[in-house]
Every structure is written in structure tokens, then in C-alpha cells.
């Protein structure tokens, strides 16, 4: 299980697994509960590279990042380890 401390978002942490290149068991601490549950369900079983490609760089309002962008960054960081 990977734990990623978010930066610049309402959520404070993302927990997730990457198994055989696929994203599983995504959960967020804090943030917009309904939206983040939906995001977690939508990315379940997706290829990690596809999640990064689709979500990286998405802003939230006037912020330069979002929970989606933070998830993409977390997955990239996990892949680099």
C-alpha cells in the first residue's frame, strides 16, 4: 500500500496500490467525499499509465493542482521507486 501526502488540495493523503501496472484500492483522507469516492471507483483496475495520462495537470478552481492531479503525481512517484 502506498501512502502519499497531498499538497495544495483539500484532501490530505491518498492511499492506493499498484499491482501488475494497475491501480487498486484508492482512498482519500479528507476532501470532497462524494467526488473522491467516485474518482476511486472510476480508476479501479485502470492501467497506472492511463490514469496519469488522463489526470495529470488537472486544476481545481484557481488552484494549480487537484485531487486528481495529486493522484497522478502519487502514481508517478510510486512507479519511480
PDB file of C-alpha atoms in Angstrom, residues 6-72:
ATOM      1  CA  UNK A   6      -1.056  15.630  -0.884  1.00  0.00           C
ATOM      2  CA  UNK A   7      -0.024  19.238  -1.453  1.00  0.00           C
ATOM      3  CA  UNK A   8      -2.375  22.115  -2.264  1.00  0.00           C
ATOM      4  CA  UNK A   9      -5.674  20.218  -2.021  1.00  0.00           C
ATOM      5  CA  UNK A  10      -8.485  19.706   0.470  1.00  0.00           C
ATOM      6  CA  UNK A  11      -7.571  16.036   0.771  1.00  0.00           C
ATOM      7  CA  UNK A  12      -4.549  15.378   2.963  1.00  0.00           C
ATOM      8  CA  UNK A  13      -3.491  11.873   1.921  1.00  0.00           C
ATOM      9  CA  UNK A  14      -4.045   9.279  -0.790  1.00  0.00           C
ATOM     10  CA  UNK A  15      -3.674   5.546  -0.176  1.00  0.00           C
ATOM     11  CA  UNK A  16      -3.510   3.189  -3.152  1.00  0.00           C
ATOM     12  CA  UNK A  17      -1.944   0.064  -4.606  1.00  0.00           C
ATOM     13  CA  UNK A  18      -0.406  -0.582  -7.993  1.00  0.00           C
ATOM     14  CA  UNK A  19      -0.357  -4.272  -8.848  1.00  0.00           C
ATOM     15  CA  UNK A  20       0.821  -5.554 -12.237  1.00  0.00           C
ATOM     16  CA  UNK A  21       0.674  -1.987 -13.529  1.00  0.00           C
ATOM     17  CA  UNK A  22      -2.957  -1.460 -12.491  1.00  0.00           C
ATOM     18  CA  UNK A  23      -4.347   0.915  -9.860  1.00  0.00           C
ATOM     19  CA  UNK A  24      -6.350  -0.556  -6.975  1.00  0.00           C
ATOM     20  CA  UNK A  25      -7.813   0.370  -3.584  1.00  0.00           C
ATOM     21  CA  UNK A  26      -7.622   4.157  -3.946  1.00  0.00           C
ATOM     22  CA  UNK A  27      -8.841   6.076  -0.913  1.00  0.00           C
ATOM     23  CA  UNK A  28      -8.530   9.732   0.060  1.00  0.00           C
ATOM     24  CA  UNK A  29      -8.379  11.286   3.519  1.00  0.00           C
ATOM     25  CA  UNK A  30     -10.487  14.441   3.780  1.00  0.00           C
ATOM     26  CA  UNK A  31     -11.647  16.366   0.723  1.00  0.00           C
ATOM     27  CA  UNK A  32     -14.910  16.189  -1.247  1.00  0.00           C
ATOM     28  CA  UNK A  33     -16.168  12.785  -0.135  1.00  0.00           C
ATOM     29  CA  UNK A  34     -18.587  12.011  -2.977  1.00  0.00           C
ATOM     30  CA  UNK A  35     -16.289  13.182  -5.759  1.00  0.00           C
ATOM     31  CA  UNK A  36     -13.298  11.331  -4.355  1.00  0.00           C
ATOM     32  CA  UNK A  37     -15.261   8.106  -3.879  1.00  0.00           C
ATOM     33  CA  UNK A  38     -16.362   8.391  -7.500  1.00  0.00           C
ATOM     34  CA  UNK A  39     -12.783   9.036  -8.660  1.00  0.00           C
ATOM     35  CA  UNK A  40     -11.599   5.997  -6.699  1.00  0.00           C
ATOM     36  CA  UNK A  41     -14.235   3.787  -8.342  1.00  0.00           C
ATOM     37  CA  UNK A  42     -13.509   5.129 -11.829  1.00  0.00           C
ATOM     38  CA  UNK A  43      -9.757   4.443 -11.693  1.00  0.00           C
ATOM     39  CA  UNK A  44     -10.095   0.989 -10.064  1.00  0.00           C
ATOM     40  CA  UNK A  45      -8.331  -1.561 -12.273  1.00  0.00           C
ATOM     41  CA  UNK A  46      -7.079   1.010 -14.787  1.00  0.00           C
ATOM     42  CA  UNK A  47      -3.557   0.926 -16.115  1.00  0.00           C
ATOM     43  CA  UNK A  48      -1.454   3.245 -13.941  1.00  0.00           C
ATOM     44  CA  UNK A  49      -0.005   4.957 -17.027  1.00  0.00           C
ATOM     45  CA  UNK A  50      -3.519   5.704 -18.328  1.00  0.00           C
ATOM     46  CA  UNK A  51      -4.571   7.232 -15.010  1.00  0.00           C
ATOM     47  CA  UNK A  52      -1.523   9.506 -15.070  1.00  0.00           C
ATOM     48  CA  UNK A  53      -2.111  10.450 -18.706  1.00  0.00           C
ATOM     49  CA  UNK A  54      -5.759  11.396 -18.082  1.00  0.00           C
ATOM     50  CA  UNK A  55      -5.463  13.127 -14.702  1.00  0.00           C
ATOM     51  CA  UNK A  56      -2.044  14.806 -14.569  1.00  0.00           C
ATOM     52  CA  UNK A  57      -2.194  18.579 -14.607  1.00  0.00           C
ATOM     53  CA  UNK A  58      -5.914  18.989 -13.855  1.00  0.00           C
ATOM     54  CA  UNK A  59      -6.517  22.095 -11.728  1.00  0.00           C
ATOM     55  CA  UNK A  60      -9.269  22.644  -9.145  1.00  0.00           C
ATOM     56  CA  UNK A  61     -10.787  26.102  -9.355  1.00  0.00           C
ATOM     57  CA  UNK A  62      -7.965  28.654  -9.069  1.00  0.00           C
ATOM     58  CA  UNK A  63      -5.553  26.063  -7.663  1.00  0.00           C
ATOM     59  CA  UNK A  64      -2.810  24.752  -9.904  1.00  0.00           C
ATOM     60  CA  UNK A  65      -3.435  21.191  -8.706  1.00  0.00           C
ATOM     61  CA  UNK A  66      -6.385  18.992  -7.773  1.00  0.00           C
ATOM     62  CA  UNK A  67      -7.000  15.700  -6.012  1.00  0.00           C
ATOM     63  CA  UNK A  68      -6.968  14.059  -9.454  1.00  0.00           C
ATOM     64  CA  UNK A  69      -3.628  15.668 -10.291  1.00  0.00           C
ATOM     65  CA  UNK A  70      -2.259  14.657  -6.884  1.00  0.00           C
ATOM     66  CA  UNK A  71      -3.310  11.042  -7.553  1.00  0.00           C
ATOM     67  CA  UNK A  72      -1.463  11.144 -10.883  1.00  0.00           C
TER      68      UNK A  72
END
